[in-house]
Tab-separated table of N, CA, C and O in Angstrom:
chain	number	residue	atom	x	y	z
A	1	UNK	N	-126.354	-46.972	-5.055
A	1	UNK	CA	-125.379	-46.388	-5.955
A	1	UNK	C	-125.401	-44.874	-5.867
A	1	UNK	O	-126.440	-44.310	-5.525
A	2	UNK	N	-124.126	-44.080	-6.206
A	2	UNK	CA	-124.046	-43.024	-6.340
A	2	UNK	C	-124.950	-42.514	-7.790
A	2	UNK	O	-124.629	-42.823	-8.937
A	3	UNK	N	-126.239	-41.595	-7.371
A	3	UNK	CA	-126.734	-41.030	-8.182
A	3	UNK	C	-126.515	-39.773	-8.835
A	3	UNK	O	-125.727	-38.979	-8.321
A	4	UNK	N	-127.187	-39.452	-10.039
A	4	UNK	CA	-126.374	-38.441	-10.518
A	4	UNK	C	-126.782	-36.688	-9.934
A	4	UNK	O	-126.299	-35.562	-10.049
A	5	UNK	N	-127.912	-37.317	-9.306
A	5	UNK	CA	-128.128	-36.198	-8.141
A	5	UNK	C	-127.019	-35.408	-7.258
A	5	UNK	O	-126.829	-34.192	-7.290
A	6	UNK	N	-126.197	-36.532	-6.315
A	6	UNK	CA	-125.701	-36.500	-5.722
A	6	UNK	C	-124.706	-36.298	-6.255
A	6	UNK	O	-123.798	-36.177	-5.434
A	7	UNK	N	-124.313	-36.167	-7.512
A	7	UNK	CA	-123.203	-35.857	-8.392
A	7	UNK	C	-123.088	-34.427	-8.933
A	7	UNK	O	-122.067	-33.823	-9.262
A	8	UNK	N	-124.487	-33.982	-8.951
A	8	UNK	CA	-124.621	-32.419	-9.682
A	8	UNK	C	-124.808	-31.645	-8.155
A	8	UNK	O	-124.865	-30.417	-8.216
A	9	UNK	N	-124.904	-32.247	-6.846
A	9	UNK	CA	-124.434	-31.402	-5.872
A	9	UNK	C	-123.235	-30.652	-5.290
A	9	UNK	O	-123.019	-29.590	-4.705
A	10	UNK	N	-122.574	-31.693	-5.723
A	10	UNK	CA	-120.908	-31.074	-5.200
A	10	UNK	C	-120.471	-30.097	-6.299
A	10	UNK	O	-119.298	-29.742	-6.174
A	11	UNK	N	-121.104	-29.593	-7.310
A	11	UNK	CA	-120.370	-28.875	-8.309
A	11	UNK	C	-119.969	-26.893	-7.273
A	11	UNK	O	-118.982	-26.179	-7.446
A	12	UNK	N	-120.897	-26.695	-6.541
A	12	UNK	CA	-120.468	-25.631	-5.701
A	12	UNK	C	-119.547	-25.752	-4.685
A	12	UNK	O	-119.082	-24.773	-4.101
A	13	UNK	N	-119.218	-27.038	-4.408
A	13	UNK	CA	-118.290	-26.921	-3.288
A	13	UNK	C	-117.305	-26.410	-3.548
A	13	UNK	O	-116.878	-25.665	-2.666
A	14	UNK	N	-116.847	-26.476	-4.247
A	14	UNK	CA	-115.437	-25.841	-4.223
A	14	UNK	C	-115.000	-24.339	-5.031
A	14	UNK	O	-113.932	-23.742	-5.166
A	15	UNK	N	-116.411	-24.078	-5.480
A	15	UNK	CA	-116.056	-22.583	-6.513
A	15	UNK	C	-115.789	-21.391	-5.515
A	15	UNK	O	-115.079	-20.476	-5.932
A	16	UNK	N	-116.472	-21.293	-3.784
A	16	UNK	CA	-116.329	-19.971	-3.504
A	16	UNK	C	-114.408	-20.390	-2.783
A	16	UNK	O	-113.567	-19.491	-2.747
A	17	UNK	N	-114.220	-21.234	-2.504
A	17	UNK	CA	-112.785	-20.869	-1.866
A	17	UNK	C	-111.537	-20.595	-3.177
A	17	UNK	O	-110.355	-20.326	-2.963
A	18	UNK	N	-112.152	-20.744	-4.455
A	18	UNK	CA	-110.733	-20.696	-5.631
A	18	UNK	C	-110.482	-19.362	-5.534
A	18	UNK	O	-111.445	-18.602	-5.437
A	19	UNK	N	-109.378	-18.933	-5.541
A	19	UNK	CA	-108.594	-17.777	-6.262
A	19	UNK	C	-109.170	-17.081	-7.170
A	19	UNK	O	-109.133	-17.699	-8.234
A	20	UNK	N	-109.870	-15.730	-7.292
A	20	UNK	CA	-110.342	-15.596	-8.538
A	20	UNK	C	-109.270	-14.198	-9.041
A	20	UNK	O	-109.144	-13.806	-10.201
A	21	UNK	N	-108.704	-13.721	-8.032
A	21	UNK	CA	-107.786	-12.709	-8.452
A	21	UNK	C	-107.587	-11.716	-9.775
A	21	UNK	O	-106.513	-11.311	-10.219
A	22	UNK	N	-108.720	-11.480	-10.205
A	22	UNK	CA	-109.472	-10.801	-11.626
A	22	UNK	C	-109.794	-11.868	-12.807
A	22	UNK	O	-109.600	-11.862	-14.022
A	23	UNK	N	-110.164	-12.454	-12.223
A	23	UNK	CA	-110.651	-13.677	-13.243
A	23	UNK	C	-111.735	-13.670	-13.240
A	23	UNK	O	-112.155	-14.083	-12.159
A	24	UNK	N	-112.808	-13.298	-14.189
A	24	UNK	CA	-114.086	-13.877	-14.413
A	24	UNK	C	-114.972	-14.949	-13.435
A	24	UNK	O	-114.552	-15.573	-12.461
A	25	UNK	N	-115.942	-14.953	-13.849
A	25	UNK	CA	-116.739	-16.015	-13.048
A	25	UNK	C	-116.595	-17.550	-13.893
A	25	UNK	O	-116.480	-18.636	-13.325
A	26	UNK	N	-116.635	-17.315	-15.492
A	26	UNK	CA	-116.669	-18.422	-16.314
A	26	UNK	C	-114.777	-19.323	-15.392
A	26	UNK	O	-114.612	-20.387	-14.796
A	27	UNK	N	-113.882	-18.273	-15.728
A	27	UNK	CA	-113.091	-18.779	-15.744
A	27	UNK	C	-112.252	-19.610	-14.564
A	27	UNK	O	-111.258	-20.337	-14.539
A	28	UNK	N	-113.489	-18.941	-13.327
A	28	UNK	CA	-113.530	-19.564	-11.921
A	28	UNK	C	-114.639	-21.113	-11.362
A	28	UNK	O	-114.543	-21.848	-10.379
A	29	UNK	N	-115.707	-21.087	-12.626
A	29	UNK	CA	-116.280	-21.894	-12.623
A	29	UNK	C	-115.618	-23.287	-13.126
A	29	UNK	O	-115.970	-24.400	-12.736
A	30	UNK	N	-114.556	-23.004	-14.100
A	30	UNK	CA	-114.021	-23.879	-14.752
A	30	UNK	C	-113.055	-24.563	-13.521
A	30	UNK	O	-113.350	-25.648	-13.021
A	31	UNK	N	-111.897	-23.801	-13.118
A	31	UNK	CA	-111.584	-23.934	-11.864
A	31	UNK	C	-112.515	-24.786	-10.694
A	31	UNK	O	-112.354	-25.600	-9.785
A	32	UNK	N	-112.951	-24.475	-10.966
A	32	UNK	CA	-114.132	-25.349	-9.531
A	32	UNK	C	-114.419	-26.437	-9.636
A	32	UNK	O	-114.591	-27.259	-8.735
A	33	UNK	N	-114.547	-26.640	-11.317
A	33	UNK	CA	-114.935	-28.085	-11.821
A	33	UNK	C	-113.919	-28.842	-12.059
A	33	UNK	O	-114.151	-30.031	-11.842
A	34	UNK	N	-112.310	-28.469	-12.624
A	34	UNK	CA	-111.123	-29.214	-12.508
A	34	UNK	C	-110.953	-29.813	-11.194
A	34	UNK	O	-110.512	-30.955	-11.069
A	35	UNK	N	-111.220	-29.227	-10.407
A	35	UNK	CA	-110.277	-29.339	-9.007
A	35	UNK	C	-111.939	-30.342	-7.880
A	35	UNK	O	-111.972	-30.772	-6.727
A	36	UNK	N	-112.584	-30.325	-8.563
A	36	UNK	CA	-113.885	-31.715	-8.685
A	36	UNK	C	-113.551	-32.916	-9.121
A	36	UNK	O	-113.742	-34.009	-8.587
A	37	UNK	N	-112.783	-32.515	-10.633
A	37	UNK	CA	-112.160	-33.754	-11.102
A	37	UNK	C	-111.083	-34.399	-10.205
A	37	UNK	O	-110.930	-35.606	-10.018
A	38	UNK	N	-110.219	-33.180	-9.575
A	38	UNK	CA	-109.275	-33.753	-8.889
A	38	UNK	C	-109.798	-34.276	-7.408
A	38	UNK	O	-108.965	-35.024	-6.896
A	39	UNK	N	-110.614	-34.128	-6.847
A	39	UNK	CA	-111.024	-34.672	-6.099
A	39	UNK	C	-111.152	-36.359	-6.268
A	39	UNK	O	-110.625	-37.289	-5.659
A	40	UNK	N	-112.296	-36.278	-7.610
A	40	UNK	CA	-113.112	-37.834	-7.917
A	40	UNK	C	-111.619	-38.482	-8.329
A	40	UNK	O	-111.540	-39.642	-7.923
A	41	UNK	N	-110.833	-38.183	-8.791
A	41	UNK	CA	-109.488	-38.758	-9.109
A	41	UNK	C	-108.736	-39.043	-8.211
A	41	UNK	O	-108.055	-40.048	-8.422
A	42	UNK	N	-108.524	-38.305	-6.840
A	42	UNK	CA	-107.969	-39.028	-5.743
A	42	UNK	C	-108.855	-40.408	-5.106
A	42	UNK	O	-108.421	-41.464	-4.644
A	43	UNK	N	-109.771	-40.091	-5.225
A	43	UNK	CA	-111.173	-41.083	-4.165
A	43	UNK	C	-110.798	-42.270	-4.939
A	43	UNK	O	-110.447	-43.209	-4.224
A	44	UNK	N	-110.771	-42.530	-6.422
A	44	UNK	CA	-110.946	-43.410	-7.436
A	44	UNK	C	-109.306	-44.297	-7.053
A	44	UNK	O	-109.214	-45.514	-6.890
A	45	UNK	N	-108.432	-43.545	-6.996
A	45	UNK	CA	-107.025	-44.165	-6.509
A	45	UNK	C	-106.987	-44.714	-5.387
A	45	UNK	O	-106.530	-45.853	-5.293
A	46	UNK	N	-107.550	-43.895	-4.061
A	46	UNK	CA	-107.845	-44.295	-2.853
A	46	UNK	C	-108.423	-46.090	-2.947
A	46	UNK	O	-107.876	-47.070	-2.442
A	47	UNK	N	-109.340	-46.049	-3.545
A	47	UNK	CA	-110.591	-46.845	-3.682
A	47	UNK	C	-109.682	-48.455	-4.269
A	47	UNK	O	-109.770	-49.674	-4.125
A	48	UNK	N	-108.900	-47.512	-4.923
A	48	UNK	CA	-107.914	-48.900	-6.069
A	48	UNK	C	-106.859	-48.696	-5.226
A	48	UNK	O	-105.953	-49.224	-5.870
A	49	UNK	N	-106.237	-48.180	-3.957
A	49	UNK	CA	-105.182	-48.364	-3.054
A	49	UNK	C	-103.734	-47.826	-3.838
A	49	UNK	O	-102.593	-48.050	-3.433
A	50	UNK	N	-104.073	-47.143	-4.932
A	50	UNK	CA	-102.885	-46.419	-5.373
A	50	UNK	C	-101.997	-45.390	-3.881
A	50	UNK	O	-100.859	-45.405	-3.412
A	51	UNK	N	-102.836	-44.873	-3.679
A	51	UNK	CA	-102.593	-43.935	-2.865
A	51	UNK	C	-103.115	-43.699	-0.901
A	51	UNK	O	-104.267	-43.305	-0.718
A	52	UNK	N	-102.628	-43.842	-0.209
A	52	UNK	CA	-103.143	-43.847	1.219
A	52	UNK	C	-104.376	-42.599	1.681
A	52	UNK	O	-104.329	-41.531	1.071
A	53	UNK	N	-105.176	-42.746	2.488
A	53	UNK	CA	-105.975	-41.464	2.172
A	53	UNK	C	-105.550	-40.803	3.875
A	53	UNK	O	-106.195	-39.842	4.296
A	54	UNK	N	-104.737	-41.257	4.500
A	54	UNK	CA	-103.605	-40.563	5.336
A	54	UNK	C	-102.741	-39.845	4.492
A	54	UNK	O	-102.000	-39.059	5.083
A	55	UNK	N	-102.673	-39.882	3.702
A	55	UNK	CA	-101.651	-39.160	3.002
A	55	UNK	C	-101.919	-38.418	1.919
A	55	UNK	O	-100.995	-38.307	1.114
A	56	UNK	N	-102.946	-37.872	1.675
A	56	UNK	CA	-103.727	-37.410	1.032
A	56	UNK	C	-103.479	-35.829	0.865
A	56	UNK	O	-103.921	-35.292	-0.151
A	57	UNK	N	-102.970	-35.263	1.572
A	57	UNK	CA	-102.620	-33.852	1.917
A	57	UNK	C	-101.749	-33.539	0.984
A	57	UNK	O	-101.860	-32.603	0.192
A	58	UNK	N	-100.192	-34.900	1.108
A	58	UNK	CA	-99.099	-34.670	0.507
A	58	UNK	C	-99.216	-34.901	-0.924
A	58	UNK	O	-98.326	-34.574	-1.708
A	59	UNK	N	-100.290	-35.452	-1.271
A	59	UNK	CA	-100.451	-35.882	-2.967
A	59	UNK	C	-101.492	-35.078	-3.828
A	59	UNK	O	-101.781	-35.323	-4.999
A	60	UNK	N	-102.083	-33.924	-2.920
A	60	UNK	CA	-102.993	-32.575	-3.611
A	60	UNK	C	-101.906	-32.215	-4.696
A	60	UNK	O	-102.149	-32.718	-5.793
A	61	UNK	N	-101.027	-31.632	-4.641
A	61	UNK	CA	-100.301	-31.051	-5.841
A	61	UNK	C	-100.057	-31.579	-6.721
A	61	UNK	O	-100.671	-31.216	-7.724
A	62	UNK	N	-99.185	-32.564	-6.859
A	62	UNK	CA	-99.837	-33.535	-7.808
A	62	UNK	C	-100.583	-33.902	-8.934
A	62	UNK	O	-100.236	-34.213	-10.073
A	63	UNK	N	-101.770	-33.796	-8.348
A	63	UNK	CA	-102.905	-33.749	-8.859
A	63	UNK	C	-103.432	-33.032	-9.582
A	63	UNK	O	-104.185	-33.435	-10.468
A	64	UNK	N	-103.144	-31.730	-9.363
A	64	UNK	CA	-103.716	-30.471	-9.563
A	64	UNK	C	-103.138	-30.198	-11.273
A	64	UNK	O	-101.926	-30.265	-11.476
A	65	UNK	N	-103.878	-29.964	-12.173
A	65	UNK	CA	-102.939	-29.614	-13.805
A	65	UNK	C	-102.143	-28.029	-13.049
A	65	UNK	O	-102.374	-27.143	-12.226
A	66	UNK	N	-100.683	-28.686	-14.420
A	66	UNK	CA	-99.627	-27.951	-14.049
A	66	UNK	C	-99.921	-26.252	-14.624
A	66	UNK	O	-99.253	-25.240	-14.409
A	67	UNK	N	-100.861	-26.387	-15.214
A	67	UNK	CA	-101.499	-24.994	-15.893
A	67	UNK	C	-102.280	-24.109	-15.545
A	67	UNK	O	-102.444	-23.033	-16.119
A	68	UNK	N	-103.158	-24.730	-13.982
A	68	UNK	CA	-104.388	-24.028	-14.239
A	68	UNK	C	-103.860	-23.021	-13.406
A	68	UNK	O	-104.357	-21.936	-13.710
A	69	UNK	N	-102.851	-22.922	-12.245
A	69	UNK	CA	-102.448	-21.877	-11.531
A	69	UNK	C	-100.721	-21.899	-11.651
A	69	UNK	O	-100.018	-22.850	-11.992
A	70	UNK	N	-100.249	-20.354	-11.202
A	70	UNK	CA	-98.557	-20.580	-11.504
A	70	UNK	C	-97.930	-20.138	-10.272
A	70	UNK	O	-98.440	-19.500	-9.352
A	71	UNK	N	-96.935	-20.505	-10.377
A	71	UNK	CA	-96.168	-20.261	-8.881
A	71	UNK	C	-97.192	-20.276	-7.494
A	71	UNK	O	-97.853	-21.260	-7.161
A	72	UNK	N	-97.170	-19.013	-6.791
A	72	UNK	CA	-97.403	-18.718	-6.026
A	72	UNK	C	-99.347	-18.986	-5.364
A	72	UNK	O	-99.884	-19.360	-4.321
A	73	UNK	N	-99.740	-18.564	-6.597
A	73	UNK	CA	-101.294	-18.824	-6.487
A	73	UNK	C	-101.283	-20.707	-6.937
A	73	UNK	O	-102.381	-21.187	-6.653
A	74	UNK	N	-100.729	-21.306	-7.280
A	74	UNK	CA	-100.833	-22.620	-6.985
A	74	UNK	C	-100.458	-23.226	-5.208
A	74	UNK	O	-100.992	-23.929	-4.350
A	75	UNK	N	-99.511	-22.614	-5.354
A	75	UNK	CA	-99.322	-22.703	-3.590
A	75	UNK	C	-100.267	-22.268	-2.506
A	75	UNK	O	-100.465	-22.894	-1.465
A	76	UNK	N	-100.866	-21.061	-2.874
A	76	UNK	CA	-101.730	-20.808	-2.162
A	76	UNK	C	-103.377	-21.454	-2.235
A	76	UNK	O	-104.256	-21.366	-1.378
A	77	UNK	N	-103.415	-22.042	-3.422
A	77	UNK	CA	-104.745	-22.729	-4.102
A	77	UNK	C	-104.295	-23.935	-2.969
A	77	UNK	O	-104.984	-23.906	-1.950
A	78	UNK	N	-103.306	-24.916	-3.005
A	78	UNK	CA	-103.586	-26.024	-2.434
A	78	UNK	C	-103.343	-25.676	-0.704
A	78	UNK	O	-103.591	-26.384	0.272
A	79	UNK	N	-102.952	-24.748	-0.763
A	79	UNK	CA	-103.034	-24.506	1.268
A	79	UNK	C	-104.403	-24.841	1.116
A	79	UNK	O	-105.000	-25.913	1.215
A	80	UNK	N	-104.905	-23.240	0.754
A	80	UNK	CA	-106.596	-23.109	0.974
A	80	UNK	C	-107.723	-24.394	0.857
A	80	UNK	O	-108.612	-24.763	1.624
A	81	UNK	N	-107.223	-24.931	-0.568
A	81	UNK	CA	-107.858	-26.245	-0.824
A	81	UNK	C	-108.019	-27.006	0.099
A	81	UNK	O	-109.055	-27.399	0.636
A	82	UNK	N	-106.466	-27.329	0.386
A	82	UNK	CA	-106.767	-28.687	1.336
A	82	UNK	C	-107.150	-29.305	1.680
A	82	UNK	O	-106.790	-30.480	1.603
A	83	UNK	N	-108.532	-28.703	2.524
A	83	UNK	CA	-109.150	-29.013	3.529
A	83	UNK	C	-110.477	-29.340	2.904
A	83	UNK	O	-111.206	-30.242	3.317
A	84	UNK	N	-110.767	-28.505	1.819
A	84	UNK	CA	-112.080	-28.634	0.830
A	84	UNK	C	-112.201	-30.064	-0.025
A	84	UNK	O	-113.239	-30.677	-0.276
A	85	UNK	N	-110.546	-30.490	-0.477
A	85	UNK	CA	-110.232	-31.432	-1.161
A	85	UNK	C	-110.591	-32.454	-0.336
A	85	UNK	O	-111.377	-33.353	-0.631
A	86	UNK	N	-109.913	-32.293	0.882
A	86	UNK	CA	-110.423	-33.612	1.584
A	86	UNK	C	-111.672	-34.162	1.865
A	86	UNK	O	-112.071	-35.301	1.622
A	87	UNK	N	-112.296	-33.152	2.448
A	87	UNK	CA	-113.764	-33.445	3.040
A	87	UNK	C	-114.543	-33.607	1.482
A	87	UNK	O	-115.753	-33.829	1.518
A	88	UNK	N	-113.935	-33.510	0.247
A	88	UNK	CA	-114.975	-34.154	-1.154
A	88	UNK	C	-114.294	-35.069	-1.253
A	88	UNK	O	-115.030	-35.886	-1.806
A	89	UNK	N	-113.227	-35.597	-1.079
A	89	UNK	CA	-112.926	-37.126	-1.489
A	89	UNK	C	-113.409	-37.699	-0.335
A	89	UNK	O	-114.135	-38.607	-0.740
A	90	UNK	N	-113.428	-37.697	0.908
A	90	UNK	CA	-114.256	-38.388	2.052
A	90	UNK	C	-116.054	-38.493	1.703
A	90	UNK	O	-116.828	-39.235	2.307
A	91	UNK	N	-116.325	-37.799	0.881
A	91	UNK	CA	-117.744	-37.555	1.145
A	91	UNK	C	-117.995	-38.664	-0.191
A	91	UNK	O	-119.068	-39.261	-0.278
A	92	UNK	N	-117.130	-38.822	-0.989
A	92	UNK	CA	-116.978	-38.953	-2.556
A	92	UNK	C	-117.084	-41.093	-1.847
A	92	UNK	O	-117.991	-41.892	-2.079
A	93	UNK	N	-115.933	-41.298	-1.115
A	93	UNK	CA	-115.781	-42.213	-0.816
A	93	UNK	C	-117.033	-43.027	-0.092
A	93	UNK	O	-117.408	-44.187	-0.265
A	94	UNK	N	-117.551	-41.964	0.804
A	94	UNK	CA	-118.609	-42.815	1.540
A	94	UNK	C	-119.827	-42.839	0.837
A	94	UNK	O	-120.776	-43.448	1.332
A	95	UNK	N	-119.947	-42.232	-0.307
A	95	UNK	CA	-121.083	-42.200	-1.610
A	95	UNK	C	-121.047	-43.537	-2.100
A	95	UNK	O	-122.056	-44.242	-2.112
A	96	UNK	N	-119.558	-44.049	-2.642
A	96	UNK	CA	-119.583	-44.822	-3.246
A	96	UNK	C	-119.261	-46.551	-2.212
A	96	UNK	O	-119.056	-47.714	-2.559
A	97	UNK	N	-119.387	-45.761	-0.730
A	97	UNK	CA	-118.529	-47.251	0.144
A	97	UNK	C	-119.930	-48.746	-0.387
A	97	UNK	O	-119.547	-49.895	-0.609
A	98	UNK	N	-120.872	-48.487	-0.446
A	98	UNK	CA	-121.674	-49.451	-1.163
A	98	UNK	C	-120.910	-50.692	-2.495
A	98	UNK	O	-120.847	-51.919	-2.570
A	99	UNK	N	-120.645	-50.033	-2.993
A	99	UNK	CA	-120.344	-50.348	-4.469
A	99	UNK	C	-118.793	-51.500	-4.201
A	99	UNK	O	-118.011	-51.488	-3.250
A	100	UNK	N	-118.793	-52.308	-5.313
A	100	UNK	CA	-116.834	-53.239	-5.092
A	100	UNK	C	-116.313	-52.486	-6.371
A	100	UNK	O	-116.782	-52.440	-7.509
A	101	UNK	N	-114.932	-51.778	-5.691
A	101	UNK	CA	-114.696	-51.334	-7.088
A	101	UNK	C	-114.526	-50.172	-7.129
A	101	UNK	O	-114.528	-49.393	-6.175
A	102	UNK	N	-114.336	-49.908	-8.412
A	102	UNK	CA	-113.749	-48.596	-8.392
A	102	UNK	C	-114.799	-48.049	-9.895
A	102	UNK	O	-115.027	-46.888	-10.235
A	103	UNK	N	-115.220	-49.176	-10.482
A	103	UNK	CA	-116.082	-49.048	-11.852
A	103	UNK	C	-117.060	-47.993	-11.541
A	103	UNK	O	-117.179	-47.086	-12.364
A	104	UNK	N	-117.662	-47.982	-10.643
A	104	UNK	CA	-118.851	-46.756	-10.299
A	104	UNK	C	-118.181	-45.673	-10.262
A	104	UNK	O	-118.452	-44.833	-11.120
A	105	UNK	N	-117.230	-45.405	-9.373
A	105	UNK	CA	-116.661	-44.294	-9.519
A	105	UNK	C	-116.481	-43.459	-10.681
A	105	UNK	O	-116.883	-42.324	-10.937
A	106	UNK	N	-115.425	-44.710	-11.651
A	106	UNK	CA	-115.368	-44.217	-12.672
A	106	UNK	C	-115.971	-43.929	-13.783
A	106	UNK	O	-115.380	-43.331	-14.683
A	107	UNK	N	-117.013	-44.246	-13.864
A	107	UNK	CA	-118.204	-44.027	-14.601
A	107	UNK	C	-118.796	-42.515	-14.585
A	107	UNK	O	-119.034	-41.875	-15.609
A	108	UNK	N	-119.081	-41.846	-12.689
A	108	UNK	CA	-119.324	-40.636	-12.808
A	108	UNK	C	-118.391	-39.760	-12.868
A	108	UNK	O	-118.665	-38.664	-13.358
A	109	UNK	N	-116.978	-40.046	-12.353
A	109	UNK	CA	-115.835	-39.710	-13.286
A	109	UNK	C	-116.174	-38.739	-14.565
A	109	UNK	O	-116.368	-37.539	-14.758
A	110	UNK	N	-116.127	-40.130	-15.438
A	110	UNK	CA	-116.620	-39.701	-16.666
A	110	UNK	C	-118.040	-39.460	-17.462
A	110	UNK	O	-118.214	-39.285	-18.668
A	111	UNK	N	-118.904	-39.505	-16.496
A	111	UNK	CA	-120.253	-38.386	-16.585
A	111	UNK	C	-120.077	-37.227	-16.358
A	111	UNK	O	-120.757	-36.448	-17.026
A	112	UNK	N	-119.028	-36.598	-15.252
A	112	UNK	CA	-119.140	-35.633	-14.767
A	112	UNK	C	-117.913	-35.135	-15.689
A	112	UNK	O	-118.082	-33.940	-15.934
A	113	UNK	N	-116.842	-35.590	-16.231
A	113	UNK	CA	-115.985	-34.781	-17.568
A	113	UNK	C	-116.649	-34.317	-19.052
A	113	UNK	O	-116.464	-33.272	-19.677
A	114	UNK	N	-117.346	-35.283	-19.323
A	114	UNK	CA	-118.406	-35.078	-20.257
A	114	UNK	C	-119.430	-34.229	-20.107
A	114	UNK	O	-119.852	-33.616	-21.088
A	115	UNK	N	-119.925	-34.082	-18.989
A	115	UNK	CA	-121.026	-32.587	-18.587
A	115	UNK	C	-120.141	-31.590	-18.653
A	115	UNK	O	-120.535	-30.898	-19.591
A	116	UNK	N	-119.021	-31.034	-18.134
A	116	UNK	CA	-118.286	-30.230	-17.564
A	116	UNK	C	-117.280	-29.611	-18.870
A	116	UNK	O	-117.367	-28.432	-19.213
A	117	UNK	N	-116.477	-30.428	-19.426
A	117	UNK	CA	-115.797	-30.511	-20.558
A	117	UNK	C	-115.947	-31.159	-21.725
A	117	UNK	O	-115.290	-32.169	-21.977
A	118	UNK	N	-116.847	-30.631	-22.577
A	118	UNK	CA	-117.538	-31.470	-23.955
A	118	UNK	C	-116.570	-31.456	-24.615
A	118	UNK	O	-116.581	-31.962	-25.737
């Protein structure tokens, strides 16, 4: 099973490529951890066949809350992303390829919203 080890590792992956464009560190950390969520939220769909993970590129935006970036720096968040997004839902997936289901997933899902966002 995916441990919660392996769960409090990925929390850096994705903080040095965000946008911080005079934003704080808090407010880039937060950033880092949404777009974590959005990761474990594609894998979890993947997993339940909502979504193709060939096609995974075209369904980043999407995903992403309509708030946390505007116009232009959202556009540029999911270029840059992209590629970061993918290789954590691939990594996310083969964590959990053990498991039937999607229940594990969602479980650290929601371990990892509850650490992150009390």
């Amino acid at each position: 099973l995916y441990s919660r080890k392996q769960s409090e590792k990925g929390d850096k992956r994705l903080a040095g490529l965000l946008l911080s464009g005079g934003r704080d560190k808090r407010e880039v950390k937060t950033q880092s951890n949404i777009m974590e969520l959005v990761a474990r939220n594609m894998a979890i769909d993947i997993t339940e066949e909502r979504i193709d993970k060939k096609e995974l590129s075209s369904y980043i935006k999407s995903y992403i809350p309509r708030d946390l970036w505007t116009g232009i720096e959202k556009f540029m968040a999911v270029k840059t992303l992209q590629v970061k997004v993918e290789m954590s839902v691939d990594k996310l997936l083969k964590a959990f390829m053990d498991t039937t289901g999607s229940m594990a997933q969602k479980e650290d899902y929601l371990r990892y919203t509850e650490r992150y966002f009390p």
